[in-house]
Coordinates of C-alpha atoms in Angstrom, one line a residue:
X1 CA 13.8 -67.3 76.2
X2 CA 14.6 -67.9 72.6
X3 CA 11.4 -66.6 71.2
X4 CA 11.4 -63.5 73.2
X5 CA 9.0 -62.4 75.9
X6 CA 5.7 -60.6 75.8
X7 CA 5.0 -57.8 78.3
X8 CA 1.9 -57.6 80.4
X9 CA 0.4 -54.7 78.4
X10 CA 0.5 -56.6 75.2
X11 CA -0.9 -59.7 76.8
X12 CA -3.9 -58.1 78.3
X13 CA -4.7 -55.7 75.4
X14 CA -5.4 -58.8 73.4
X15 CA -7.3 -60.5 76.2
X16 CA -9.6 -57.5 76.8
X17 CA -10.4 -57.3 73.1
X18 CA -11.3 -60.9 72.9
X19 CA -13.3 -60.9 76.2
X20 CA -15.2 -57.7 75.6
X21 CA -16.3 -57.8 72.0
X22 CA -19.2 -60.2 72.2
X23 CA -19.8 -60.3 75.9
X24 CA -23.5 -59.9 75.4
X25 CA -23.9 -62.5 72.6
X26 CA -25.2 -65.5 74.7
X27 CA -27.4 -66.9 72.0
X28 CA -27.9 -70.4 70.8
X29 CA -24.7 -72.1 69.7
X30 CA -23.9 -73.3 66.3
X31 CA -25.4 -76.7 65.6
X32 CA -23.9 -77.1 62.2
X33 CA -21.9 -80.2 61.4
X34 CA -18.4 -80.5 62.6
X35 CA -15.9 -78.3 60.9
X36 CA -12.1 -77.8 60.6
X37 CA -10.4 -75.5 63.0
X38 CA -6.7 -74.6 63.4
X39 CA -6.6 -75.3 67.1
X40 CA -8.4 -78.6 67.0
X41 CA -6.0 -80.4 64.6
X42 CA -9.0 -82.2 63.1
X43 CA -12.7 -82.4 63.2
X44 CA -14.3 -80.4 66.0
X45 CA -16.6 -82.1 68.4
X46 CA -20.1 -81.0 69.2
X47 CA -19.1 -80.2 72.7
X48 CA -16.6 -77.8 71.4
X49 CA -19.1 -76.2 69.0
X50 CA -21.6 -75.8 71.8
X51 CA -19.1 -74.2 74.2
X52 CA -17.1 -72.0 71.9
X53 CA -18.6 -68.7 73.1
X54 CA -17.2 -69.2 76.5
X55 CA -13.8 -68.0 75.3
X56 CA -15.5 -64.8 74.0
X57 CA -14.4 -63.7 70.6
X58 CA -15.1 -60.7 68.3
X59 CA -18.3 -58.9 67.5
X60 CA -18.6 -56.3 64.8
X61 CA -19.3 -52.8 66.0
X62 CA -22.8 -51.8 65.0
X63 CA -23.8 -48.2 64.3
X64 CA -27.3 -47.8 65.7
X65 CA -29.4 -46.1 63.1
X66 CA -32.5 -44.2 63.8
X67 CA -34.4 -45.7 60.9
X68 CA -35.9 -48.9 62.1
X69 CA -36.6 -50.3 58.7
X70 CA -33.0 -50.7 57.6
X71 CA -31.2 -54.0 57.9
X72 CA -27.7 -54.5 59.1
X73 CA -25.4 -57.4 59.8
X74 CA -24.4 -58.4 63.3
X75 CA -21.6 -60.8 64.0
X76 CA -22.5 -64.0 65.7
X77 CA -20.5 -65.1 68.6
X78 CA -17.1 -66.3 67.5
X79 CA -16.5 -70.0 67.9
X80 CA -13.4 -71.2 69.8
X81 CA -11.2 -74.1 70.6
X82 CA -10.8 -74.2 74.4
X83 CA -7.0 -74.7 74.4
X84 CA -3.7 -73.1 75.4
X85 CA -1.4 -71.6 72.9
X86 CA 2.1 -71.3 74.2
X87 CA 5.3 -73.0 73.1
X88 CA 8.0 -70.8 74.6
X89 CA 9.8 -71.2 78.0
X90 CA 9.4 -67.6 79.0
X91 CA 9.7 -66.1 82.5
X92 CA 6.2 -64.5 81.9
X93 CA 3.2 -66.8 81.3
X94 CA 1.0 -66.0 78.4
X95 CA -2.8 -66.1 78.7
X96 CA -4.9 -68.8 77.0
X97 CA -5.6 -68.0 73.4
X98 CA -8.9 -69.2 72.1
X99 CA -9.1 -69.9 68.3
X100 CA -12.1 -68.3 66.6
X101 CA -14.2 -68.4 63.5
X102 CA -16.8 -65.8 62.7
X103 CA -20.2 -66.4 61.2
X104 CA -22.7 -63.6 60.2
X105 CA -26.4 -63.4 59.7
X106 CA -28.8 -60.6 58.7
X107 CA -31.2 -59.2 61.3
X108 CA -33.8 -56.5 61.2
X109 CA -32.6 -53.2 62.5
X110 CA -35.6 -52.8 64.7
X111 CA -34.3 -55.7 66.8
X112 CA -30.9 -54.2 67.2
X113 CA -30.3 -52.7 70.6
X114 CA -27.4 -51.1 72.4
X115 CA -24.0 -52.3 71.4
X116 CA -25.3 -54.3 68.4
X117 CA -27.4 -56.6 70.5
X118 CA -30.7 -57.9 69.2
X119 CA -33.4 -56.8 71.6
X120 CA -34.9 -59.7 73.6
X121 CA -38.7 -60.1 73.8
X122 CA -39.9 -59.9 77.4
X123 CA -40.9 -63.4 78.5
X124 CA -39.2 -66.8 78.7
X125 CA -36.2 -66.1 76.5
X126 CA -33.6 -68.8 77.0
X127 CA -29.9 -68.3 77.6
X128 CA -27.5 -70.9 76.3
X129 CA -27.2 -72.4 79.8
X130 CA -30.8 -73.3 79.7
X131 CA -31.9 -70.7 82.4
X132 CA -34.5 -68.1 81.8
X133 CA -33.0 -64.7 81.0
X134 CA -33.8 -62.1 83.7
X135 CA -36.2 -59.7 82.0
X136 CA -34.6 -56.7 83.7
X137 CA -33.5 -53.3 82.5
X138 CA -30.4 -53.9 84.6
X139 CA -29.1 -56.5 82.3
X140 CA -29.4 -54.2 79.2
X141 CA -27.7 -51.5 81.2
X142 CA -24.9 -53.8 82.2
X143 CA -24.4 -54.8 78.6
X144 CA -24.3 -51.1 77.6
X145 CA -21.8 -50.3 80.3
X146 CA -19.5 -53.2 79.1
X147 CA -19.8 -52.0 75.6
X148 CA -18.7 -48.5 76.6
X149 CA -15.8 -50.0 78.7
X150 CA -14.7 -51.9 75.6
X151 CA -14.6 -48.8 73.5
X152 CA -12.6 -46.9 76.2
X153 CA -10.0 -49.8 76.4
X154 CA -9.8 -50.1 72.6
X155 CA -9.2 -46.4 72.2
X156 CA -6.8 -46.1 75.2
X157 CA -8.7 -43.0 76.3
X158 CA -9.5 -43.8 79.9
X159 CA -8.7 -47.2 81.2
X160 CA -9.6 -46.3 84.7
X161 CA -13.1 -45.2 83.6
X162 CA -13.4 -48.5 81.7
X163 CA -12.6 -50.3 85.0
X164 CA -15.3 -48.3 86.8
X165 CA -17.8 -49.3 84.1
X166 CA -17.0 -53.0 84.3
X167 CA -17.4 -52.9 88.1
X168 CA -20.8 -51.3 87.7
X169 CA -21.8 -53.8 85.1
X170 CA -20.7 -56.7 87.3
X171 CA -22.9 -55.4 90.2
X172 CA -25.9 -55.1 87.8
X173 CA -25.4 -58.7 86.5
X174 CA -25.1 -60.0 90.0
X175 CA -28.3 -58.2 91.1
X176 CA -30.1 -59.5 88.1
X177 CA -29.3 -63.1 88.7
X178 CA -32.7 -64.7 89.5
X179 CA -33.1 -67.0 92.5
X180 CA -29.3 -67.1 93.0
X181 CA -28.9 -69.0 89.8
X182 CA -25.4 -68.7 88.3
X183 CA -25.2 -66.3 85.4
X184 CA -22.6 -66.8 82.6
X185 CA -22.7 -63.2 81.6
X186 CA -21.8 -62.2 85.2
X187 CA -18.9 -64.6 85.1
X188 CA -17.6 -63.2 81.8
X189 CA -18.0 -59.7 83.1
X190 CA -15.7 -60.6 86.0
X191 CA -13.1 -62.0 83.6
X192 CA -13.2 -58.6 81.7
X193 CA -12.9 -56.7 85.0
X194 CA -9.8 -58.7 86.0
X195 CA -8.3 -58.2 82.6
X196 CA -8.7 -54.4 82.9
X197 CA -7.1 -54.5 86.3
X198 CA -4.1 -56.3 84.8
X199 CA -4.0 -53.7 82.0
X200 CA -3.5 -51.2 84.8
X201 CA -0.9 -53.5 86.4
X202 CA -3.2 -53.9 89.4
X203 CA -2.6 -57.6 89.6
X204 CA -3.4 -58.0 93.2
X205 CA -6.8 -56.4 92.6
X206 CA -7.5 -58.7 89.7
X207 CA -6.9 -61.9 91.7
X208 CA -9.9 -61.7 94.0
X209 CA -12.2 -60.8 91.1
X210 CA -11.0 -63.9 89.3
X211 CA -11.3 -66.0 92.4
X212 CA -15.0 -64.9 92.6
X213 CA -15.5 -65.8 88.9
X214 CA -14.2 -69.3 89.6
X215 CA -16.6 -69.7 92.6
X216 CA -19.8 -68.9 90.6
X217 CA -19.9 -71.6 88.0
X218 CA -21.6 -74.9 89.1
X219 CA -20.0 -77.7 87.2
X220 CA -23.0 -79.9 87.7
X221 CA -25.1 -77.3 85.7
X222 CA -23.5 -78.6 82.5
X223 CA -20.6 -78.3 80.1
X224 CA -20.8 -74.5 79.7
X225 CA -20.4 -73.9 83.4
X226 CA -17.5 -76.3 83.5
X227 CA -15.6 -74.5 80.7
X228 CA -16.5 -71.1 82.2
X229 CA -14.7 -72.3 85.3
X230 CA -11.8 -73.6 83.2
X231 CA -11.4 -70.2 81.5
X232 CA -11.5 -68.4 84.9
X233 CA -8.9 -70.8 86.4
X234 CA -6.5 -70.4 83.5
X235 CA -6.8 -66.6 83.6
X236 CA -6.3 -66.7 87.4
X237 CA -3.2 -68.9 86.9
X238 CA -1.8 -66.4 84.4
X239 CA -2.4 -63.5 86.9
X240 CA -0.7 -65.4 89.8
X241 CA 2.3 -66.0 87.5
X242 CA 2.6 -62.3 86.8
X243 CA 3.0 -61.6 90.6
X244 CA 5.5 -64.4 91.0
X245 CA 3.1 -66.8 92.8
X246 CA 4.1 -69.8 90.7
X247 CA 2.8 -72.4 93.0
X248 CA -0.7 -70.9 93.1
X249 CA -0.5 -70.5 89.3
X250 CA 0.3 -74.2 88.9
X251 CA -2.6 -75.2 91.2
X252 CA -5.0 -73.2 89.0
X253 CA -3.7 -74.7 85.8
X254 CA -3.9 -78.2 87.3
X255 CA -7.5 -77.7 88.4
X256 CA -8.4 -76.2 85.0
X257 CA -6.7 -79.1 83.2
X258 CA -8.8 -81.7 85.2
X259 CA -12.0 -79.9 84.3
X260 CA -11.1 -79.7 80.7
X261 CA -10.3 -83.5 80.7
X262 CA -13.8 -84.2 82.1
X263 CA -15.5 -82.1 79.4
X264 CA -13.4 -82.8 76.3
X265 CA -12.0 -86.2 77.2
X266 CA -8.5 -87.4 78.2
X267 CA -7.1 -87.5 74.7
X268 CA -8.5 -84.4 73.1
X269 CA -5.7 -82.4 71.4
X270 CA -6.7 -79.3 73.3
X271 CA -6.1 -81.2 76.6
X272 CA -2.6 -81.9 75.2
X273 CA -2.0 -78.2 74.6
X274 CA -3.1 -77.4 78.2
X275 CA -0.7 -80.1 79.4
X276 CA 2.1 -78.4 77.6
X277 CA 1.1 -75.0 79.1
X278 CA 1.2 -76.6 82.6
X279 CA 4.6 -78.2 81.9
X280 CA 6.0 -74.8 80.9
X281 CA 4.8 -73.4 84.3
X282 CA 6.4 -76.3 86.1
X283 CA 9.7 -75.6 84.4
X284 CA 9.5 -72.0 85.5
X285 CA 8.9 -73.3 89.0
X286 CA 12.0 -75.5 88.6
X287 CA 9.8 -78.7 89.1
X288 CA 11.5 -80.5 86.2
X289 CA 10.5 -84.1 87.0
X290 CA 6.8 -83.1 87.1
X291 CA 7.2 -81.0 84.0
X292 CA 8.6 -83.9 82.2
X293 CA 5.7 -86.2 83.1
X294 CA 3.1 -83.6 82.0
X295 CA 5.0 -82.9 78.8
X296 CA 5.1 -86.7 78.1
X297 CA 1.3 -86.7 78.4
X298 CA 1.0 -83.9 75.9
X299 CA 3.4 -85.5 73.5
X300 CA 1.5 -88.8 73.7
X301 CA -1.8 -87.1 73.1
X302 CA -0.6 -85.1 70.1
X303 CA 1.3 -88.1 68.7
X304 CA -1.8 -90.3 68.8
X305 CA -4.3 -87.7 67.6
X306 CA -2.4 -85.9 64.9
X307 CA -0.2 -86.7 61.9
X308 CA 3.4 -87.6 62.5
X309 CA 5.5 -84.5 62.8
X310 CA 2.6 -82.2 63.5
X311 CA 3.1 -78.7 64.7
X312 CA 1.7 -79.6 68.1
X313 CA 4.0 -82.6 68.4
X314 CA 7.0 -80.5 67.4
X315 CA 6.1 -77.9 70.1
X316 CA 5.9 -80.8 72.7
X317 CA 9.3 -82.2 71.6
X318 CA 10.9 -78.7 71.8
X319 CA 9.7 -78.3 75.4
X320 CA 10.8 -81.9 76.2
X321 CA 14.2 -81.2 74.8
X322 CA 14.6 -78.1 77.0
X323 CA 13.5 -80.1 80.1
X324 CA 15.9 -82.9 79.4
X325 CA 18.7 -80.4 78.8
X326 CA 18.0 -78.7 82.1
X327 CA 18.0 -82.1 83.9
X328 CA 21.4 -83.0 82.3
X329 CA 20.0 -85.7 80.0
X330 CA 21.7 -84.1 76.9
X331 CA 21.5 -87.1 74.6
X332 CA 17.7 -87.3 74.9
X333 CA 17.4 -83.5 74.7
X334 CA 19.3 -83.6 71.4
X335 CA 17.0 -86.3 70.0
X336 CA 13.8 -84.4 70.8
X337 CA 15.2 -81.1 69.5
X338 CA 16.4 -82.6 66.2
X339 CA 13.0 -84.2 65.7
X340 CA 11.3 -80.8 66.6
X341 CA 13.5 -78.9 64.1
X342 CA 12.7 -81.4 61.3
X343 CA 8.9 -81.2 62.0
X344 CA 8.9 -77.4 62.1
X345 CA 10.9 -77.2 58.9
X346 CA 8.4 -79.5 57.2
X347 CA 5.6 -77.3 58.4
X348 CA 7.1 -74.1 57.1
X349 CA 8.0 -72.7 60.5
X350 CA 11.5 -71.5 59.5
X351 CA 11.8 -68.8 62.1
X352 CA 11.0 -71.3 64.8
X353 CA 13.6 -73.7 63.4
X354 CA 16.3 -71.1 64.1
X355 CA 15.4 -71.0 67.8
X356 CA 15.4 -74.8 68.0
X357 CA 18.8 -74.8 66.3
X358 CA 20.0 -72.6 69.1
X359 CA 18.9 -75.2 71.6
X360 CA 20.5 -78.0 69.6
X361 CA 23.7 -76.0 69.9
X362 CA 23.3 -75.9 73.7
X363 CA 23.0 -79.7 73.8
X364 CA 26.1 -80.2 71.6
X365 CA 28.0 -77.8 73.9
X366 CA 26.9 -79.7 77.0
X367 CA 28.2 -82.9 75.3
X368 CA 31.5 -81.1 74.6
X369 CA 30.9 -81.6 70.8
X370 CA 32.2 -78.1 70.2
X371 CA 32.5 -78.2 66.4
X372 CA 28.9 -79.3 66.0
X373 CA 27.8 -76.7 68.5
X374 CA 29.5 -74.0 66.5
X375 CA 27.8 -75.2 63.3
X376 CA 24.3 -75.2 65.0
X377 CA 24.9 -71.7 66.5
X378 CA 26.2 -70.2 63.2
X379 CA 23.2 -71.7 61.3
X380 CA 20.8 -70.2 63.8
X381 CA 22.6 -66.9 63.8
X382 CA 22.4 -66.6 60.0
X383 CA 18.7 -67.4 59.9
X384 CA 17.9 -65.0 62.8
X385 CA 19.8 -62.1 61.3
X386 CA 17.9 -62.6 58.0
X387 CA 14.5 -63.1 59.6
X388 CA 14.7 -60.7 62.6
X389 CA 17.5 -58.2 61.8
X390 CA 21.0 -57.5 63.2
X391 CA 19.8 -56.0 66.4
X392 CA 17.1 -58.5 67.5
X393 CA 17.6 -59.9 71.0
X394 CA 17.5 -63.5 69.7
X395 CA 20.7 -62.6 67.7
X396 CA 22.2 -61.3 70.9
X397 CA 21.3 -64.6 72.7
X398 CA 23.3 -66.6 70.1
X399 CA 26.2 -64.2 70.4
X400 CA 26.2 -65.0 74.1
X401 CA 26.2 -68.7 73.5
X402 CA 29.1 -68.4 71.1
X403 CA 31.0 -66.3 73.6
X404 CA 30.5 -69.0 76.2
X405 CA 31.6 -71.7 73.8
X406 CA 34.8 -69.9 72.9
X407 CA 35.5 -69.0 76.5
X408 CA 35.2 -72.7 77.5
X409 CA 37.7 -73.7 74.8
X410 CA 40.2 -71.1 75.9
X411 CA 39.7 -68.7 73.0
X412 CA 39.3 -65.6 75.1
X413 CA 39.7 -63.0 72.3
X414 CA 36.8 -64.5 70.3
X415 CA 34.7 -64.8 73.5
X416 CA 35.2 -61.1 74.3
X417 CA 34.4 -60.1 70.8
X418 CA 31.0 -62.0 70.9
X419 CA 30.3 -60.5 74.3
X420 CA 30.8 -57.0 72.9
X421 CA 28.5 -57.8 70.0
X422 CA 25.8 -59.0 72.4
X423 CA 26.2 -55.9 74.6
X424 CA 25.9 -53.6 71.6
X425 CA 22.4 -55.1 71.0
X426 CA 21.2 -55.0 74.6
X427 CA 22.5 -51.5 75.2
X428 CA 21.2 -50.1 71.8
X429 CA 18.0 -48.7 73.4
X430 CA 16.0 -50.6 70.7
X431 CA 12.3 -50.1 71.7
X432 CA 11.5 -53.5 70.2
X433 CA 13.6 -55.2 72.9
X434 CA 11.6 -55.7 76.1
X435 CA 13.2 -54.7 79.5
X436 CA 13.1 -58.3 80.6
X437 CA 15.1 -59.4 77.5
X438 CA 17.7 -56.8 78.2
X439 CA 18.0 -57.8 81.8
X440 CA 18.3 -61.5 80.9
X441 CA 21.0 -60.7 78.3
X442 CA 23.0 -58.6 80.7
X443 CA 22.8 -61.3 83.3
X444 CA 24.1 -64.0 80.9
X445 CA 27.0 -61.8 79.8
X446 CA 27.9 -61.2 83.4
X447 CA 28.4 -64.9 83.9
X448 CA 30.9 -65.1 81.1
X449 CA 32.7 -62.0 82.4
X450 CA 32.9 -63.6 85.8
X451 CA 34.5 -66.8 84.3
X452 CA 37.1 -64.5 82.6
X453 CA 37.9 -62.9 86.1
X454 CA 36.4 -59.6 85.0
X455 CA 34.5 -59.3 88.3
X456 CA 34.0 -55.6 88.3
X457 CA 32.4 -55.7 84.8
X458 CA 30.2 -58.6 85.9
X459 CA 28.9 -56.7 88.9
X460 CA 28.2 -53.6 86.8
X461 CA 26.1 -55.7 84.4
X462 CA 24.2 -57.4 87.2
X463 CA 23.4 -54.0 88.8
X464 CA 21.9 -52.8 85.5
X465 CA 19.9 -56.0 85.2
X466 CA 18.7 -55.6 88.8
X467 CA 17.5 -52.1 88.2
X468 CA 15.5 -53.2 85.2
X469 CA 13.8 -56.1 87.1
X470 CA 13.1 -54.0 90.1
X471 CA 9.7 -52.9 88.8
X472 CA 8.5 -56.4 87.7
X473 CA 6.3 -57.9 90.4
X474 CA 6.4 -61.3 88.7
X475 CA 10.2 -61.6 88.6
X476 CA 11.1 -62.1 92.3
X477 CA 12.8 -65.4 91.7
X478 CA 14.9 -63.9 88.9
X479 CA 15.8 -60.9 91.1
X480 CA 16.8 -63.2 93.9
X481 CA 19.0 -65.2 91.5
X482 CA 20.8 -62.0 90.4
X483 CA 21.3 -60.9 94.0
X484 CA 22.7 -64.2 94.9
X485 CA 25.1 -64.0 92.0
X486 CA 26.1 -60.6 93.1
X487 CA 26.6 -61.9 96.6
X488 CA 29.1 -64.5 95.3
X489 CA 31.0 -61.8 93.4
X490 CA 31.2 -59.5 96.4
X491 CA 32.5 -62.4 98.4
X492 CA 35.2 -63.0 95.8
X493 CA 36.2 -59.4 96.1
X494 CA 36.4 -59.5 99.9
X495 CA 33.4 -57.1 100.3
X496 CA 31.8 -59.3 102.9
X497 CA 29.2 -56.9 104.2
X498 CA 27.9 -56.2 100.6
X499 CA 27.9 -60.0 100.1
X500 CA 25.9 -60.6 103.3
X501 CA 23.3 -57.8 102.4
X502 CA 22.6 -59.0 98.9
X503 CA 22.3 -62.7 100.1
X504 CA 19.9 -61.5 102.8
X505 CA 17.7 -59.8 100.2
X506 CA 17.8 -62.8 97.9
X507 CA 16.9 -65.2 100.7
X508 CA 14.0 -63.0 101.8
X509 CA 12.6 -63.0 98.3
X510 CA 12.9 -66.8 98.0
X511 CA 11.1 -67.3 101.3
X512 CA 8.3 -65.0 100.1
X513 CA 7.9 -66.8 96.8
X514 CA 7.6 -70.3 98.4
X515 CA 11.0 -71.5 97.1
X516 CA 12.1 -72.6 100.6
X517 CA 12.6 -76.2 99.6
X518 CA 14.7 -75.8 96.5
X519 CA 18.4 -76.7 95.9
X520 CA 19.0 -73.1 94.9
X521 CA 17.6 -71.8 98.2
X522 CA 19.9 -74.2 100.2
X523 CA 22.9 -73.1 98.2
X524 CA 22.0 -69.4 98.9
X525 CA 21.8 -70.1 102.6
X526 CA 25.2 -71.8 102.5
X527 CA 26.8 -68.8 100.8
X528 CA 25.2 -66.4 103.2
X529 CA 26.5 -68.4 106.1
X530 CA 30.1 -68.1 104.6
X531 CA 29.6 -64.3 104.5
X532 CA 28.6 -64.4 108.2
X533 CA 31.7 -66.4 109.1
X534 CA 33.9 -63.6 107.5
X535 CA 31.9 -61.0 109.6
X536 CA 32.4 -63.1 112.8
X537 CA 28.7 -63.7 113.1
X538 CA 29.2 -67.4 113.9
X539 CA 25.9 -68.1 115.6
X540 CA 24.0 -66.8 112.6
X541 CA 26.2 -68.8 110.3
X542 CA 25.4 -72.0 112.2
X543 CA 21.6 -71.3 111.9
X544 CA 22.0 -70.7 108.2
X545 CA 24.1 -73.8 107.6
X546 CA 21.7 -76.0 109.6
X547 CA 18.7 -74.8 107.6
X548 CA 20.6 -75.3 104.4
X549 CA 21.6 -78.8 105.6
X550 CA 17.9 -79.9 106.0
X551 CA 17.1 -78.6 102.5
X552 CA 20.1 -80.1 100.7
X553 CA 19.8 -83.4 102.4
X554 CA 16.2 -83.6 101.2
X555 CA 16.7 -82.2 97.7
X556 CA 20.2 -83.7 96.9
X557 CA 20.9 -86.4 99.4
X558 CA 23.8 -86.7 102.0
X559 CA 26.4 -87.8 99.3
X560 CA 25.9 -84.9 96.8
X561 CA 28.9 -82.6 96.4
X562 CA 26.9 -79.6 97.4
X563 CA 25.7 -81.3 100.6
X564 CA 29.3 -82.4 101.4
X565 CA 30.6 -78.9 101.0
X566 CA 27.9 -77.7 103.3
X567 CA 28.8 -80.4 105.9
X568 CA 32.4 -79.2 105.8
X569 CA 31.3 -75.5 106.4
X570 CA 29.0 -76.5 109.2
X571 CA 31.7 -78.6 110.8
X572 CA 34.0 -75.6 110.9
X573 CA 31.2 -73.5 112.4
X574 CA 30.5 -76.1 115.1
X575 CA 34.2 -76.2 115.9
X576 CA 34.3 -72.4 116.3
X577 CA 31.5 -72.5 118.9
X578 CA 32.9 -75.5 120.7
X579 CA 30.5 -78.2 119.5
X580 CA 33.4 -80.6 118.7
X581 CA 31.4 -83.8 118.7
X582 CA 29.0 -82.5 116.1
X583 CA 31.9 -81.2 114.1
X584 CA 33.7 -84.6 114.2
X585 CA 30.6 -86.5 113.2
X586 CA 30.0 -84.3 110.1
X587 CA 33.6 -84.2 109.1
X588 CA 34.0 -88.0 109.5
X589 CA 31.1 -88.5 107.1
X590 CA 32.7 -86.1 104.6
X591 CA 36.1 -87.9 104.7
X592 CA 34.5 -91.3 104.3
X593 CA 32.5 -90.2 101.2
X594 CA 35.3 -88.3 99.6
X595 CA 37.7 -91.3 100.0
X596 CA 35.1 -93.5 98.3
X597 CA 34.3 -91.1 95.5
X598 CA 37.7 -89.3 95.0
X599 CA 40.3 -91.6 96.4
X600 CA 42.6 -91.3 99.4
X601 CA 45.3 -89.3 97.5
X602 CA 42.9 -86.6 96.3
X603 CA 44.0 -83.1 97.6
X604 CA 40.5 -82.3 98.9
X605 CA 40.3 -85.6 100.8
X606 CA 43.8 -85.0 102.3
X607 CA 42.7 -81.6 103.5
X608 CA 39.5 -82.9 105.1
X609 CA 41.6 -85.7 106.8
X610 CA 44.0 -83.1 108.3
X611 CA 41.1 -81.1 109.7
X612 CA 39.5 -84.2 111.2
X613 CA 42.8 -85.3 112.8
X614 CA 43.1 -81.9 114.4
X615 CA 39.5 -82.0 115.8
X616 CA 40.1 -85.5 117.2
X617 CA 43.3 -84.2 119.0
X618 CA 41.4 -81.3 120.4
X619 CA 38.6 -83.6 121.7
X620 CA 41.2 -85.5 123.7
X621 CA 40.9 -88.8 121.8
X622 CA 37.8 -89.6 123.8
X623 CA 35.1 -89.2 121.2
X624 CA 34.0 -92.8 121.3
X625 CA 34.9 -96.1 119.7
X626 CA 33.9 -95.2 116.2
X627 CA 35.8 -91.9 116.3
X628 CA 38.8 -93.6 117.8
X629 CA 38.8 -96.2 115.1
X630 CA 38.5 -93.6 112.5
X631 CA 41.4 -91.7 114.0
X632 CA 43.6 -94.8 114.0
X633 CA 42.8 -95.4 110.4
X634 CA 43.6 -91.8 109.4
X635 CA 46.9 -91.8 111.4
X636 CA 48.0 -95.0 109.7
X637 CA 47.1 -93.5 106.3
X638 CA 49.1 -90.4 107.0
X639 CA 52.1 -92.5 108.2
X640 CA 52.1 -94.6 105.1
X641 CA 52.0 -91.5 102.9
X642 CA 54.9 -90.0 104.8
X643 CA 56.9 -93.2 104.3
X644 CA 56.3 -93.1 100.6
X645 CA 57.8 -89.6 100.4

């Protein structure tokens, strides 16, 4: 999206660093008075202070000296805000970022053990969860293994060896758990193990590890276990998103949000940020009504708990604007985006203002306020060139929008010029542009090329985008969309077999990702059915049309233009296989609705009338009283029209 995307390597490098560095530092939490923290937007609660270590922050590396008398400094566990930190509508979901603040204290070197840990005295040493720490050498060995794994990951020397070490450490922690009591260190070790799997792009291997980490915490044991489960659920949701299982991802985020509400309270600002994170996931799953409700909750929380025009409120308004724009509520979208832009400017977020200005231009364009759209786009373009450089993908995105605007207003020469500028950026082999950004840019340009009847060029760009996305396990929905778009273009070119094959691939992916009840899926089935008609596969076409009919009736209703178009196609297919009664019933409904919505003189309505008259004649005028009455009405309308001529 506007802000660019972050690839999986970047995401999980950061996660591993944050998870590994103080994994062993489960000592008593900071009991100091409340303090200020960036993520809290105000005073921090004692609950937050007590539970910060669950997010796992940094710990200074300690060189273990042989002289026991020397003193050294060991970093205390970093303190965190349990919150989400994401404000972009990106096709990849970012992991939760936990804010941190480091405190240090002097300790005697004789108490410093492997990995910078202070050695524990054998006996009833207490962990932060209140349980007695198992006085086992296995625990110390597990901590040592995790420290070695961290070093391997940080240096990039041998990530596979790091994974082996984390697995060994997890087994040792599990074996050391006394009387089956849940162990927080074991849970954290599983989080790290999953993060390393993701670093290696082994997402399917990471998922069961995280599922296990979510099963271990016992919420009734206290707040620490509750937020340990919250952290695991959010990481599991992120991993599901990376493999394209958005529904599972959303379920994890929702469960995590409910736990966070119980621990921190309904109106805590960090709950608001998790609400916004969930809303972004719902947008990616095309569940816009639910996304709007959750985003409204986030906006309400941040509006009540922070200062007017806060950064958090601005982020909520930005997301709300994008949701409203997608739903076609352009006036409300514009209002939210303008308020977000003003708040971000007041808070010194000039680079973010440029992205919001791009969205403001989109709303003006949707409202056909072209001059204002051009001003918004040009303002954004100037700011992005200055801040990001001439070849940044965000600059290319604005070029595409300007191309679309000028194409809509009939200025084809200007549209082609901006398309060429955008292509120059996306084909520049700039290493700073992620493959996903390139693929998205090529796809957007192809749409403009299609509208300018440059079909061959559009297909070429889509093929390049498809090749880029092919290796992205979390982009199945995007790949299906590209294939469906290619299917339409092949159909326009008369290449019906190529059209059928690409639609078949798209439909298969949509079924696999659980998008079987979406409007897009229904439209794809309809288009695939048309390709079957051209290939004389009428029976298969009927099956596809009937499946699409069930979906579109549920998602859009029986009077929506998409549904009516499908009815017309299905009626033709029924006619072809001799099911005249079914064909007449469908076409009669279409004619009635079109007359009401478009008028009797509309060319589309007239065409449907002629088809219905022909079907009634073929049925021998014995299709029942209702059909006969309809035929009489149509005949009289046609006679009147002829008389007028």
